[in-house]
């Protein structure tokens, strides 16, 4: 460390208490100090939420986070478990992007993969084979960093955290969207998408290592007012949607509200809102666009993170949105 850097560090140490009183939380003071001395990056546990194709933005977010943090643990729901699981087993963000670009959703959702048990439209077997190919069949315990996948059990009617066993099967269980895919059967469990109860699994990270908690939300952060029905010749026609898109679009806003309250209740150190307004839940062919959006939103969030009262302002925004929803502010 240079003499100039040494005196800068001493200056920061003397001012740390003042900074905390001036609106900077202890976690942000620590982050800025470690950034200044450059001896090491702060460690962080990352919470990756669900959102179907919207979650592809998380790949770009991870690329930016790597620049400022040492990611030491990941917990993911749905698409967040897929991206998080692959990252945990050794994929770089660029490798994740290449993998996402090559995904053929038509093949995965082909009529030949219909679920004959009538538990879902598709049986999910081809999805599992793809996950096994991507992961090389390793177990969660063999990942380079700790990883947790969140799923929901239809038998016990409760959330199940997958912390051991096949990584591919954990990803399959966590991303098993009800109605679209048959539940993943594992022992006494009938596991479906973890987003049923925890679309953004804050509060479930348990003993995942990390000095900071970073939440990545890709669900809509908005409240739209109810409107009166509009009819007449000037009314435009509704766009055509595939049955899968109909279902996901029907539940995604409710999941967004759950994610919003998860942030309000658990106060992560950093929140990255990477929802892409122009994206769709089945826009898997737009992986590069989502990736670029994730990079931009992560950089934006990090810039805000270093400002005084960051978390206080963020939580105020979320609380105002939640208040509008429950106060019945309408027409």
PDB file of C-alpha atoms in Angstrom:
ATOM      1  CA  UNK A   1       0.000   0.000   0.000  1.00  0.00           C
ATOM      2  CA  UNK A   2       1.411   3.439  -0.918  1.00  0.00           C
ATOM      3  CA  UNK A   3       2.002   6.145   1.715  1.00  0.00           C
ATOM      4  CA  UNK A   4      -0.760   8.220   0.125  1.00  0.00           C
ATOM      5  CA  UNK A   5      -3.130   5.267   0.283  1.00  0.00           C
ATOM      6  CA  UNK A   6      -2.173   4.675   3.915  1.00  0.00           C
ATOM      7  CA  UNK A   7      -3.084   8.225   4.921  1.00  0.00           C
ATOM      8  CA  UNK A   8      -6.303   8.015   2.915  1.00  0.00           C
ATOM      9  CA  UNK A   9      -7.214   4.847   4.805  1.00  0.00           C
ATOM     10  CA  UNK A  10      -6.472   6.463   8.177  1.00  0.00           C
ATOM     11  CA  UNK A  11      -8.604   9.411   7.153  1.00  0.00           C
ATOM     12  CA  UNK A  12     -11.494   7.058   6.304  1.00  0.00           C
ATOM     13  CA  UNK A  13     -11.133   5.211   9.591  1.00  0.00           C
ATOM     14  CA  UNK A  14     -11.330   8.476  11.525  1.00  0.00           C
ATOM     15  CA  UNK A  15     -14.374   9.602   9.549  1.00  0.00           C
ATOM     16  CA  UNK A  16     -16.299   6.322   9.476  1.00  0.00           C
ATOM     17  CA  UNK A  17     -18.416   7.195  12.517  1.00  0.00           C
ATOM     18  CA  UNK A  18     -19.198  10.611  11.078  1.00  0.00           C
ATOM     19  CA  UNK A  19     -20.204   9.072   7.758  1.00  0.00           C
ATOM     20  CA  UNK A  20     -22.578   6.689   9.517  1.00  0.00           C
ATOM     21  CA  UNK A  21     -24.221   9.621  11.233  1.00  0.00           C
ATOM     22  CA  UNK A  22     -24.408  11.475   7.936  1.00  0.00           C
ATOM     23  CA  UNK A  23     -26.701   8.958   6.315  1.00  0.00           C
ATOM     24  CA  UNK A  24     -24.294   6.217   5.222  1.00  0.00           C
ATOM     25  CA  UNK A  25     -25.011   2.812   6.742  1.00  0.00           C
ATOM     26  CA  UNK A  26     -22.197   0.756   8.255  1.00  0.00           C
ATOM     27  CA  UNK A  27     -22.336  -1.640   5.283  1.00  0.00           C
ATOM     28  CA  UNK A  28     -21.859   1.209   2.793  1.00  0.00           C
ATOM     29  CA  UNK A  29     -19.001   2.711   4.861  1.00  0.00           C
ATOM     30  CA  UNK A  30     -17.305  -0.711   4.828  1.00  0.00           C
ATOM     31  CA  UNK A  31     -17.868  -1.053   1.075  1.00  0.00           C
ATOM     32  CA  UNK A  32     -16.353   2.383   0.366  1.00  0.00           C
ATOM     33  CA  UNK A  33     -13.375   1.765   2.643  1.00  0.00           C
ATOM     34  CA  UNK A  34     -12.545  -1.587   1.041  1.00  0.00           C
ATOM     35  CA  UNK A  35     -13.003  -0.024  -2.385  1.00  0.00           C
ATOM     36  CA  UNK A  36     -10.562   2.723  -1.443  1.00  0.00           C
ATOM     37  CA  UNK A  37      -7.754   0.555  -0.079  1.00  0.00           C
ATOM     38  CA  UNK A  38      -8.180  -1.996  -2.908  1.00  0.00           C
ATOM     39  CA  UNK A  39      -6.746  -4.828  -0.818  1.00  0.00           C
ATOM     40  CA  UNK A  40      -9.901  -6.872  -1.344  1.00  0.00           C
ATOM     41  CA  UNK A  41     -13.512  -6.638  -2.432  1.00  0.00           C
ATOM     42  CA  UNK A  42     -16.344  -6.885   0.084  1.00  0.00           C
ATOM     43  CA  UNK A  43     -17.924 -10.341   0.132  1.00  0.00           C
ATOM     44  CA  UNK A  44     -21.595 -10.605  -0.811  1.00  0.00           C
ATOM     45  CA  UNK A  45     -24.406 -13.129  -0.822  1.00  0.00           C
ATOM     46  CA  UNK A  46     -26.664 -12.605  -3.846  1.00  0.00           C
ATOM     47  CA  UNK A  47     -30.427 -13.216  -3.940  1.00  0.00           C
ATOM     48  CA  UNK A  48     -31.699 -13.850  -7.477  1.00  0.00           C
ATOM     49  CA  UNK A  49     -35.452 -13.599  -8.050  1.00  0.00           C
ATOM     50  CA  UNK A  50     -37.746 -15.253 -10.559  1.00  0.00           C
ATOM     51  CA  UNK A  51     -39.395 -13.789 -13.647  1.00  0.00           C
ATOM     52  CA  UNK A  52     -39.016 -16.233 -16.561  1.00  0.00           C
ATOM     53  CA  UNK A  53     -37.134 -14.560 -19.447  1.00  0.00           C
ATOM     54  CA  UNK A  54     -37.048 -11.270 -17.520  1.00  0.00           C
ATOM     55  CA  UNK A  55     -34.500 -12.999 -15.297  1.00  0.00           C
ATOM     56  CA  UNK A  56     -31.930 -13.050 -18.103  1.00  0.00           C
ATOM     57  CA  UNK A  57     -31.073  -9.525 -16.955  1.00  0.00           C
ATOM     58  CA  UNK A  58     -29.499 -11.162 -13.900  1.00  0.00           C
ATOM     59  CA  UNK A  59     -26.611 -12.338 -16.100  1.00  0.00           C
ATOM     60  CA  UNK A  60     -25.602  -8.731 -16.804  1.00  0.00           C
ATOM     61  CA  UNK A  61     -26.075  -7.863 -13.138  1.00  0.00           C
ATOM     62  CA  UNK A  62     -23.671 -10.616 -12.071  1.00  0.00           C
ATOM     63  CA  UNK A  63     -21.045  -9.349 -14.492  1.00  0.00           C
ATOM     64  CA  UNK A  64     -21.146  -5.894 -12.886  1.00  0.00           C
ATOM     65  CA  UNK A  65     -21.276  -7.217  -9.326  1.00  0.00           C
ATOM     66  CA  UNK A  66     -18.107  -9.222  -9.921  1.00  0.00           C
ATOM     67  CA  UNK A  67     -16.246  -5.955 -10.492  1.00  0.00           C
ATOM     68  CA  UNK A  68     -17.011  -4.637  -6.996  1.00  0.00           C
ATOM     69  CA  UNK A  69     -17.786  -7.694  -4.865  1.00  0.00           C
ATOM     70  CA  UNK A  70     -16.504 -11.167  -4.152  1.00  0.00           C
ATOM     71  CA  UNK A  71     -19.689 -13.219  -4.590  1.00  0.00           C
ATOM     72  CA  UNK A  72     -19.494 -15.891  -1.884  1.00  0.00           C
ATOM     73  CA  UNK A  73     -23.004 -17.407  -1.973  1.00  0.00           C
ATOM     74  CA  UNK A  74     -26.187 -17.429  -4.061  1.00  0.00           C
ATOM     75  CA  UNK A  75     -29.821 -18.295  -3.451  1.00  0.00           C
ATOM     76  CA  UNK A  76     -32.231 -18.324  -6.383  1.00  0.00           C
ATOM     77  CA  UNK A  77     -35.873 -18.819  -7.257  1.00  0.00           C
ATOM     78  CA  UNK A  78     -37.051 -20.078 -10.662  1.00  0.00           C
ATOM     79  CA  UNK A  79     -34.898 -18.535 -13.437  1.00  0.00           C
ATOM     80  CA  UNK A  80     -32.786 -17.143 -10.586  1.00  0.00           C
ATOM     81  CA  UNK A  81     -31.995 -20.692  -9.497  1.00  0.00           C
ATOM     82  CA  UNK A  82     -30.948 -21.635 -13.031  1.00  0.00           C
ATOM     83  CA  UNK A  83     -28.658 -18.637 -13.496  1.00  0.00           C
ATOM     84  CA  UNK A  84     -27.456 -18.797  -9.893  1.00  0.00           C
ATOM     85  CA  UNK A  85     -26.864 -22.541 -10.030  1.00  0.00           C
ATOM     86  CA  UNK A  86     -24.785 -22.319 -13.193  1.00  0.00           C
ATOM     87  CA  UNK A  87     -22.808 -19.393 -11.804  1.00  0.00           C
ATOM     88  CA  UNK A  88     -22.218 -21.289  -8.545  1.00  0.00           C
ATOM     89  CA  UNK A  89     -20.872 -24.322 -10.419  1.00  0.00           C
ATOM     90  CA  UNK A  90     -18.356 -22.244 -12.350  1.00  0.00           C
ATOM     91  CA  UNK A  91     -19.974 -20.467 -15.301  1.00  0.00           C
ATOM     92  CA  UNK A  92     -18.797 -16.908 -15.936  1.00  0.00           C
ATOM     93  CA  UNK A  93     -21.422 -14.295 -16.866  1.00  0.00           C
ATOM     94  CA  UNK A  94     -20.194 -14.367 -20.479  1.00  0.00           C
ATOM     95  CA  UNK A  95     -20.563 -18.156 -20.547  1.00  0.00           C
ATOM     96  CA  UNK A  96     -24.048 -17.785 -19.089  1.00  0.00           C
ATOM     97  CA  UNK A  97     -24.933 -15.372 -21.884  1.00  0.00           C
ATOM     98  CA  UNK A  98     -23.639 -17.755 -24.569  1.00  0.00           C
ATOM     99  CA  UNK A  99     -25.676 -20.555 -23.026  1.00  0.00           C
ATOM    100  CA  UNK A 100     -28.825 -18.418 -22.889  1.00  0.00           C
ATOM    101  CA  UNK A 101     -28.464 -17.357 -26.526  1.00  0.00           C
ATOM    102  CA  UNK A 102     -28.328 -21.010 -27.609  1.00  0.00           C
ATOM    103  CA  UNK A 103     -31.506 -22.088 -25.775  1.00  0.00           C
ATOM    104  CA  UNK A 104     -34.215 -23.371 -28.119  1.00  0.00           C
ATOM    105  CA  UNK A 105     -37.507 -22.874 -26.269  1.00  0.00           C
ATOM    106  CA  UNK A 106     -39.518 -24.401 -29.131  1.00  0.00           C
ATOM    107  CA  UNK A 107     -37.677 -27.653 -28.623  1.00  0.00           C
ATOM    108  CA  UNK A 108     -38.214 -27.581 -24.848  1.00  0.00           C
ATOM    109  CA  UNK A 109     -41.921 -26.778 -25.242  1.00  0.00           C
ATOM    110  CA  UNK A 110     -42.539 -29.189 -28.104  1.00  0.00           C
ATOM    111  CA  UNK A 111     -45.725 -31.335 -28.209  1.00  0.00           C
ATOM    112  CA  UNK A 112     -43.523 -34.424 -27.931  1.00  0.00           C
ATOM    113  CA  UNK A 113     -42.778 -33.339 -24.355  1.00  0.00           C
ATOM    114  CA  UNK A 114     -46.441 -33.301 -23.309  1.00  0.00           C
ATOM    115  CA  UNK A 115     -47.074 -34.525 -19.755  1.00  0.00           C
ATOM    116  CA  UNK A 116     -49.190 -37.669 -19.978  1.00  0.00           C
ATOM    117  CA  UNK A 117     -50.021 -37.588 -16.265  1.00  0.00           C
ATOM    118  CA  UNK A 118     -51.947 -34.328 -16.853  1.00  0.00           C
ATOM    119  CA  UNK A 119     -50.084 -32.601 -13.992  1.00  0.00           C
ATOM    120  CA  UNK A 120     -48.894 -29.942 -16.405  1.00  0.00           C
ATOM    121  CA  UNK A 121     -48.697 -29.181 -20.108  1.00  0.00           C
ATOM    122  CA  UNK A 122     -45.098 -30.430 -20.365  1.00  0.00           C
ATOM    123  CA  UNK A 123     -43.385 -33.159 -18.353  1.00  0.00           C
ATOM    124  CA  UNK A 124     -40.115 -31.203 -17.895  1.00  0.00           C
ATOM    125  CA  UNK A 125     -37.930 -34.212 -18.669  1.00  0.00           C
ATOM    126  CA  UNK A 126     -36.138 -32.502 -21.538  1.00  0.00           C
ATOM    127  CA  UNK A 127     -35.540 -29.457 -19.345  1.00  0.00           C
ATOM    128  CA  UNK A 128     -33.929 -31.696 -16.727  1.00  0.00           C
ATOM    129  CA  UNK A 129     -31.715 -33.373 -19.347  1.00  0.00           C
ATOM    130  CA  UNK A 130     -30.596 -29.951 -20.540  1.00  0.00           C
ATOM    131  CA  UNK A 131     -29.782 -28.855 -16.984  1.00  0.00           C
ATOM    132  CA  UNK A 132     -27.806 -32.067 -16.420  1.00  0.00           C
ATOM    133  CA  UNK A 133     -25.849 -31.377 -19.601  1.00  0.00           C
ATOM    134  CA  UNK A 134     -25.099 -27.808 -18.496  1.00  0.00           C
ATOM    135  CA  UNK A 135     -24.041 -28.776 -14.972  1.00  0.00           C
ATOM    136  CA  UNK A 136     -22.182 -31.974 -15.826  1.00  0.00           C
ATOM    137  CA  UNK A 137     -24.324 -33.839 -13.324  1.00  0.00           C
ATOM    138  CA  UNK A 138     -22.607 -32.363 -10.241  1.00  0.00           C
ATOM    139  CA  UNK A 139     -24.184 -32.033  -6.812  1.00  0.00           C
ATOM    140  CA  UNK A 140     -24.851 -28.752  -5.039  1.00  0.00           C
ATOM    141  CA  UNK A 141     -22.193 -29.666  -2.467  1.00  0.00           C
ATOM    142  CA  UNK A 142     -19.594 -29.653  -5.262  1.00  0.00           C
ATOM    143  CA  UNK A 143     -20.287 -26.097  -6.448  1.00  0.00           C
ATOM    144  CA  UNK A 144     -17.404 -23.634  -6.162  1.00  0.00           C
ATOM    145  CA  UNK A 145     -19.527 -21.373  -3.901  1.00  0.00           C
ATOM    146  CA  UNK A 146     -22.500 -22.224  -1.638  1.00  0.00           C
ATOM    147  CA  UNK A 147     -25.834 -22.340  -3.461  1.00  0.00           C
ATOM    148  CA  UNK A 148     -29.481 -22.709  -2.463  1.00  0.00           C
ATOM    149  CA  UNK A 149     -32.516 -23.248  -4.717  1.00  0.00           C
ATOM    150  CA  UNK A 150     -36.032 -22.345  -3.582  1.00  0.00           C
ATOM    151  CA  UNK A 151     -39.035 -24.482  -4.489  1.00  0.00           C
ATOM    152  CA  UNK A 152     -42.615 -24.951  -3.242  1.00  0.00           C
ATOM    153  CA  UNK A 153     -44.126 -28.264  -2.175  1.00  0.00           C
ATOM    154  CA  UNK A 154     -47.750 -28.831  -3.241  1.00  0.00           C
ATOM    155  CA  UNK A 155     -48.145 -31.691  -0.736  1.00  0.00           C
ATOM    156  CA  UNK A 156     -46.945 -29.975   2.423  1.00  0.00           C
ATOM    157  CA  UNK A 157     -48.040 -26.540   1.126  1.00  0.00           C
ATOM    158  CA  UNK A 158     -44.756 -24.931   2.146  1.00  0.00           C
ATOM    159  CA  UNK A 159     -41.496 -23.666   0.703  1.00  0.00           C
ATOM    160  CA  UNK A 160     -38.595 -26.123   0.448  1.00  0.00           C
ATOM    161  CA  UNK A 161     -34.955 -25.007   0.261  1.00  0.00           C
ATOM    162  CA  UNK A 162     -32.746 -27.356  -1.748  1.00  0.00           C
ATOM    163  CA  UNK A 163     -29.231 -27.288  -0.309  1.00  0.00           C
ATOM    164  CA  UNK A 164     -27.821 -30.668  -1.356  1.00  0.00           C
ATOM    165  CA  UNK A 165     -28.094 -33.335  -4.024  1.00  0.00           C
ATOM    166  CA  UNK A 166     -28.273 -32.964  -7.785  1.00  0.00           C
ATOM    167  CA  UNK A 167     -27.810 -29.355  -8.919  1.00  0.00           C
ATOM    168  CA  UNK A 168     -29.757 -30.019 -12.116  1.00  0.00           C
ATOM    169  CA  UNK A 169     -32.719 -31.458 -10.214  1.00  0.00           C
ATOM    170  CA  UNK A 170     -32.717 -28.502  -7.809  1.00  0.00           C
ATOM    171  CA  UNK A 171     -32.832 -26.114 -10.775  1.00  0.00           C
ATOM    172  CA  UNK A 172     -35.627 -28.160 -12.382  1.00  0.00           C
ATOM    173  CA  UNK A 173     -37.691 -28.166  -9.161  1.00  0.00           C
ATOM    174  CA  UNK A 174     -37.217 -24.454  -8.507  1.00  0.00           C
ATOM    175  CA  UNK A 175     -38.203 -23.468 -12.061  1.00  0.00           C
ATOM    176  CA  UNK A 176     -41.153 -25.847 -12.456  1.00  0.00           C
ATOM    177  CA  UNK A 177     -43.819 -23.270 -13.300  1.00  0.00           C
ATOM    178  CA  UNK A 178     -47.201 -24.702 -12.204  1.00  0.00           C
ATOM    179  CA  UNK A 179     -49.602 -25.620 -15.014  1.00  0.00           C
ATOM    180  CA  UNK A 180     -46.856 -25.266 -17.628  1.00  0.00           C
ATOM    181  CA  UNK A 181     -44.599 -28.001 -16.189  1.00  0.00           C
ATOM    182  CA  UNK A 182     -45.530 -31.061 -14.156  1.00  0.00           C
ATOM    183  CA  UNK A 183     -44.328 -30.871 -10.541  1.00  0.00           C
ATOM    184  CA  UNK A 184     -40.917 -32.375  -9.912  1.00  0.00           C
ATOM    185  CA  UNK A 185     -41.404 -35.444  -7.729  1.00  0.00           C
ATOM    186  CA  UNK A 186     -38.743 -36.017  -5.093  1.00  0.00           C
ATOM    187  CA  UNK A 187     -39.584 -38.459  -2.303  1.00  0.00           C
ATOM    188  CA  UNK A 188     -42.702 -37.201  -0.527  1.00  0.00           C
ATOM    189  CA  UNK A 189     -42.495 -33.834  -2.281  1.00  0.00           C
ATOM    190  CA  UNK A 190     -44.270 -32.502  -5.366  1.00  0.00           C
ATOM    191  CA  UNK A 191     -42.101 -29.489  -6.087  1.00  0.00           C
ATOM    192  CA  UNK A 192     -43.020 -26.481  -8.201  1.00  0.00           C
ATOM    193  CA  UNK A 193     -41.643 -23.008  -8.875  1.00  0.00           C
ATOM    194  CA  UNK A 194     -40.353 -21.306  -5.726  1.00  0.00           C
ATOM    195  CA  UNK A 195     -41.991 -18.081  -6.857  1.00  0.00           C
ATOM    196  CA  UNK A 196     -45.320 -19.404  -5.559  1.00  0.00           C
ATOM    197  CA  UNK A 197     -44.308 -18.062  -2.142  1.00  0.00           C
ATOM    198  CA  UNK A 198     -40.851 -16.488  -2.552  1.00  0.00           C
ATOM    199  CA  UNK A 199     -40.373 -14.817  -5.958  1.00  0.00           C
ATOM    200  CA  UNK A 200     -37.469 -12.924  -4.354  1.00  0.00           C
ATOM    201  CA  UNK A 201     -36.149 -15.234  -1.607  1.00  0.00           C
ATOM    202  CA  UNK A 202     -34.921 -12.658   0.890  1.00  0.00           C
ATOM    203  CA  UNK A 203     -34.896 -14.010   4.423  1.00  0.00           C
ATOM    204  CA  UNK A 204     -34.099 -17.553   3.266  1.00  0.00           C
ATOM    205  CA  UNK A 205     -30.365 -17.072   2.708  1.00  0.00           C
ATOM    206  CA  UNK A 206     -29.647 -18.522   6.164  1.00  0.00           C
ATOM    207  CA  UNK A 207     -25.941 -19.126   6.660  1.00  0.00           C
ATOM    208  CA  UNK A 208     -24.807 -18.200   3.154  1.00  0.00           C
ATOM    209  CA  UNK A 209     -21.468 -16.409   3.601  1.00  0.00           C
ATOM    210  CA  UNK A 210     -21.140 -12.725   2.776  1.00  0.00           C
ATOM    211  CA  UNK A 211     -20.651  -9.351   4.441  1.00  0.00           C
ATOM    212  CA  UNK A 212     -23.405  -7.771   2.362  1.00  0.00           C
ATOM    213  CA  UNK A 213     -26.769  -8.981   1.065  1.00  0.00           C
ATOM    214  CA  UNK A 214     -27.597  -8.013  -2.516  1.00  0.00           C
ATOM    215  CA  UNK A 215     -31.093  -8.597  -3.914  1.00  0.00           C
ATOM    216  CA  UNK A 216     -31.739  -8.682  -7.662  1.00  0.00           C
ATOM    217  CA  UNK A 217     -35.385  -8.127  -8.610  1.00  0.00           C
ATOM    218  CA  UNK A 218     -36.540  -8.483 -12.227  1.00  0.00           C
ATOM    219  CA  UNK A 219     -40.286  -8.188 -11.582  1.00  0.00           C
ATOM    220  CA  UNK A 220     -42.316  -5.034 -12.326  1.00  0.00           C
ATOM    221  CA  UNK A 221     -41.858  -2.243  -9.785  1.00  0.00           C
ATOM    222  CA  UNK A 222     -45.004  -0.281 -10.582  1.00  0.00           C
ATOM    223  CA  UNK A 223     -48.595   0.265  -9.560  1.00  0.00           C
ATOM    224  CA  UNK A 224     -51.063   0.963 -12.352  1.00  0.00           C
ATOM    225  CA  UNK A 225     -54.406   2.520 -11.582  1.00  0.00           C
ATOM    226  CA  UNK A 226     -57.581   0.615 -12.489  1.00  0.00           C
ATOM    227  CA  UNK A 227     -59.275   2.009 -15.591  1.00  0.00           C
ATOM    228  CA  UNK A 228     -62.782   2.092 -16.961  1.00  0.00           C
ATOM    229  CA  UNK A 229     -63.556  -0.239 -19.848  1.00  0.00           C
ATOM    230  CA  UNK A 230     -63.007   1.469 -23.195  1.00  0.00           C
ATOM    231  CA  UNK A 231     -65.024   0.395 -26.212  1.00  0.00           C
ATOM    232  CA  UNK A 232     -65.740   1.735 -29.657  1.00  0.00           C
ATOM    233  CA  UNK A 233     -64.060   1.822 -33.027  1.00  0.00           C
ATOM    234  CA  UNK A 234     -60.990   3.592 -31.656  1.00  0.00           C
ATOM    235  CA  UNK A 235     -60.179   0.750 -29.247  1.00  0.00           C
ATOM    236  CA  UNK A 236     -57.207  -1.323 -30.395  1.00  0.00           C
ATOM    237  CA  UNK A 237     -57.251  -5.099 -30.499  1.00  0.00           C
ATOM    238  CA  UNK A 238     -55.571  -7.126 -27.772  1.00  0.00           C
ATOM    239  CA  UNK A 239     -52.362  -8.789 -28.882  1.00  0.00           C
ATOM    240  CA  UNK A 240     -52.357 -12.533 -29.398  1.00  0.00           C
ATOM    241  CA  UNK A 241     -50.741 -14.531 -26.585  1.00  0.00           C
ATOM    242  CA  UNK A 242     -49.646 -18.143 -26.291  1.00  0.00           C
ATOM    243  CA  UNK A 243     -51.258 -20.130 -23.476  1.00  0.00           C
ATOM    244  CA  UNK A 244     -48.003 -20.155 -21.489  1.00  0.00           C
ATOM    245  CA  UNK A 245     -47.699 -16.385 -21.741  1.00  0.00           C
ATOM    246  CA  UNK A 246     -51.339 -15.967 -20.668  1.00  0.00           C
ATOM    247  CA  UNK A 247     -50.658 -17.865 -17.453  1.00  0.00           C
ATOM    248  CA  UNK A 248     -47.376 -16.164 -16.571  1.00  0.00           C
ATOM    249  CA  UNK A 249     -48.699 -12.674 -17.310  1.00  0.00           C
ATOM    250  CA  UNK A 250     -51.661 -13.459 -15.062  1.00  0.00           C
ATOM    251  CA  UNK A 251     -49.502 -14.157 -11.998  1.00  0.00           C
ATOM    252  CA  UNK A 252     -46.402 -12.038 -12.471  1.00  0.00           C
ATOM    253  CA  UNK A 253     -47.866  -8.856 -10.986  1.00  0.00           C
ATOM    254  CA  UNK A 254     -48.880 -10.680  -7.807  1.00  0.00           C
ATOM    255  CA  UNK A 255     -45.363 -12.068  -7.579  1.00  0.00           C
ATOM    256  CA  UNK A 256     -44.021  -8.543  -8.031  1.00  0.00           C
ATOM    257  CA  UNK A 257     -46.013  -7.417  -4.978  1.00  0.00           C
ATOM    258  CA  UNK A 258     -44.571 -10.300  -2.942  1.00  0.00           C
ATOM    259  CA  UNK A 259     -41.054  -9.321  -4.035  1.00  0.00           C
ATOM    260  CA  UNK A 260     -41.734  -5.708  -3.098  1.00  0.00           C
ATOM    261  CA  UNK A 261     -42.793  -6.668   0.421  1.00  0.00           C
ATOM    262  CA  UNK A 262     -39.807  -8.994   0.750  1.00  0.00           C
ATOM    263  CA  UNK A 263     -37.523  -5.997   0.198  1.00  0.00           C
ATOM    264  CA  UNK A 264     -39.495  -3.840   2.646  1.00  0.00           C
ATOM    265  CA  UNK A 265     -39.432  -6.516   5.340  1.00  0.00           C
ATOM    266  CA  UNK A 266     -35.833  -7.724   5.049  1.00  0.00           C
ATOM    267  CA  UNK A 267     -33.812  -4.576   4.198  1.00  0.00           C
ATOM    268  CA  UNK A 268     -31.036  -5.944   1.962  1.00  0.00           C
ATOM    269  CA  UNK A 269     -27.898  -3.799   1.767  1.00  0.00           C
ATOM    270  CA  UNK A 270     -28.256  -3.298  -1.976  1.00  0.00           C
ATOM    271  CA  UNK A 271     -31.246  -3.760  -4.283  1.00  0.00           C
ATOM    272  CA  UNK A 272     -30.880  -3.924  -8.043  1.00  0.00           C
ATOM    273  CA  UNK A 273     -34.174  -3.412  -9.865  1.00  0.00           C
ATOM    274  CA  UNK A 274     -33.432  -4.968 -13.250  1.00  0.00           C
ATOM    275  CA  UNK A 275     -36.990  -5.230 -14.580  1.00  0.00           C
ATOM    276  CA  UNK A 276     -36.956  -4.482 -18.323  1.00  0.00           C
ATOM    277  CA  UNK A 277     -40.257  -2.715 -19.208  1.00  0.00           C
ATOM    278  CA  UNK A 278     -40.027  -3.681 -22.878  1.00  0.00           C
ATOM    279  CA  UNK A 279     -39.335  -7.324 -22.109  1.00  0.00           C
ATOM    280  CA  UNK A 280     -41.764 -10.238 -22.026  1.00  0.00           C
ATOM    281  CA  UNK A 281     -41.836 -13.337 -19.861  1.00  0.00           C
ATOM    282  CA  UNK A 282     -41.187 -15.542 -22.898  1.00  0.00           C
ATOM    283  CA  UNK A 283     -38.628 -13.298 -24.572  1.00  0.00           C
ATOM    284  CA  UNK A 284     -35.848 -15.866 -24.306  1.00  0.00           C
ATOM    285  CA  UNK A 285     -34.689 -14.909 -27.795  1.00  0.00           C
ATOM    286  CA  UNK A 286     -33.731 -11.455 -26.445  1.00  0.00           C
ATOM    287  CA  UNK A 287     -31.005 -12.703 -24.096  1.00  0.00           C
ATOM    288  CA  UNK A 288     -28.433 -10.141 -25.232  1.00  0.00           C
ATOM    289  CA  UNK A 289     -30.900  -7.276 -24.768  1.00  0.00           C
ATOM    290  CA  UNK A 290     -31.758  -8.410 -21.232  1.00  0.00           C
ATOM    291  CA  UNK A 291     -28.054  -8.853 -20.504  1.00  0.00           C
ATOM    292  CA  UNK A 292     -27.247  -5.297 -21.571  1.00  0.00           C
ATOM    293  CA  UNK A 293     -30.164  -3.957 -19.536  1.00  0.00           C
ATOM    294  CA  UNK A 294     -28.936  -5.833 -16.460  1.00  0.00           C
ATOM    295  CA  UNK A 295     -25.481  -4.278 -16.824  1.00  0.00           C
ATOM    296  CA  UNK A 296     -26.949  -0.769 -17.053  1.00  0.00           C
ATOM    297  CA  UNK A 297     -29.287  -1.211 -14.066  1.00  0.00           C
ATOM    298  CA  UNK A 298     -26.553  -2.731 -11.916  1.00  0.00           C
ATOM    299  CA  UNK A 299     -24.215   0.201 -12.600  1.00  0.00           C
ATOM    300  CA  UNK A 300     -27.046   2.598 -11.835  1.00  0.00           C
ATOM    301  CA  UNK A 301     -27.776   0.841  -8.534  1.00  0.00           C
ATOM    302  CA  UNK A 302     -24.115   0.825  -7.481  1.00  0.00           C
ATOM    303  CA  UNK A 303     -23.868   4.562  -8.109  1.00  0.00           C
ATOM    304  CA  UNK A 304     -26.927   5.116  -5.901  1.00  0.00           C
ATOM    305  CA  UNK A 305     -25.568   2.710  -3.282  1.00  0.00           C
ATOM    306  CA  UNK A 306     -22.670   5.035  -2.537  1.00  0.00           C
ATOM    307  CA  UNK A 307     -24.967   7.989  -1.828  1.00  0.00           C
ATOM    308  CA  UNK A 308     -26.143   9.042   1.667  1.00  0.00           C
ATOM    309  CA  UNK A 309     -29.455   7.576   2.856  1.00  0.00           C
ATOM    310  CA  UNK A 310     -29.524   5.126  -0.054  1.00  0.00           C
ATOM    311  CA  UNK A 311     -31.452   2.373   1.688  1.00  0.00           C
ATOM    312  CA  UNK A 312     -33.774   4.775   3.488  1.00  0.00           C
ATOM    313  CA  UNK A 313     -34.785   6.399   0.196  1.00  0.00           C
ATOM    314  CA  UNK A 314     -35.182   3.047  -1.536  1.00  0.00           C
ATOM    315  CA  UNK A 315     -37.409   1.606   1.171  1.00  0.00           C
ATOM    316  CA  UNK A 316     -39.490   4.781   1.176  1.00  0.00           C
ATOM    317  CA  UNK A 317     -40.154   4.314  -2.541  1.00  0.00           C
ATOM    318  CA  UNK A 318     -41.238   0.702  -2.051  1.00  0.00           C
ATOM    319  CA  UNK A 319     -43.439   1.596   0.903  1.00  0.00           C
ATOM    320  CA  UNK A 320     -45.132   4.330  -1.111  1.00  0.00           C
ATOM    321  CA  UNK A 321     -45.877   1.854  -3.903  1.00  0.00           C
ATOM    322  CA  UNK A 322     -47.242  -0.667  -1.422  1.00  0.00           C
ATOM    323  CA  UNK A 323     -49.336   2.037   0.236  1.00  0.00           C
ATOM    324  CA  UNK A 324     -50.904   2.992  -3.091  1.00  0.00           C
ATOM    325  CA  UNK A 325     -51.812  -0.636  -3.722  1.00  0.00           C
ATOM    326  CA  UNK A 326     -53.502  -1.198  -0.369  1.00  0.00           C
ATOM    327  CA  UNK A 327     -55.089   2.231   0.028  1.00  0.00           C
ATOM    328  CA  UNK A 328     -57.303   1.544  -2.983  1.00  0.00           C
ATOM    329  CA  UNK A 329     -56.121   4.544  -4.996  1.00  0.00           C
ATOM    330  CA  UNK A 330     -57.980   3.967  -8.178  1.00  0.00           C
ATOM    331  CA  UNK A 331     -59.818   5.802 -10.907  1.00  0.00           C
TER     332      UNK A 331
END
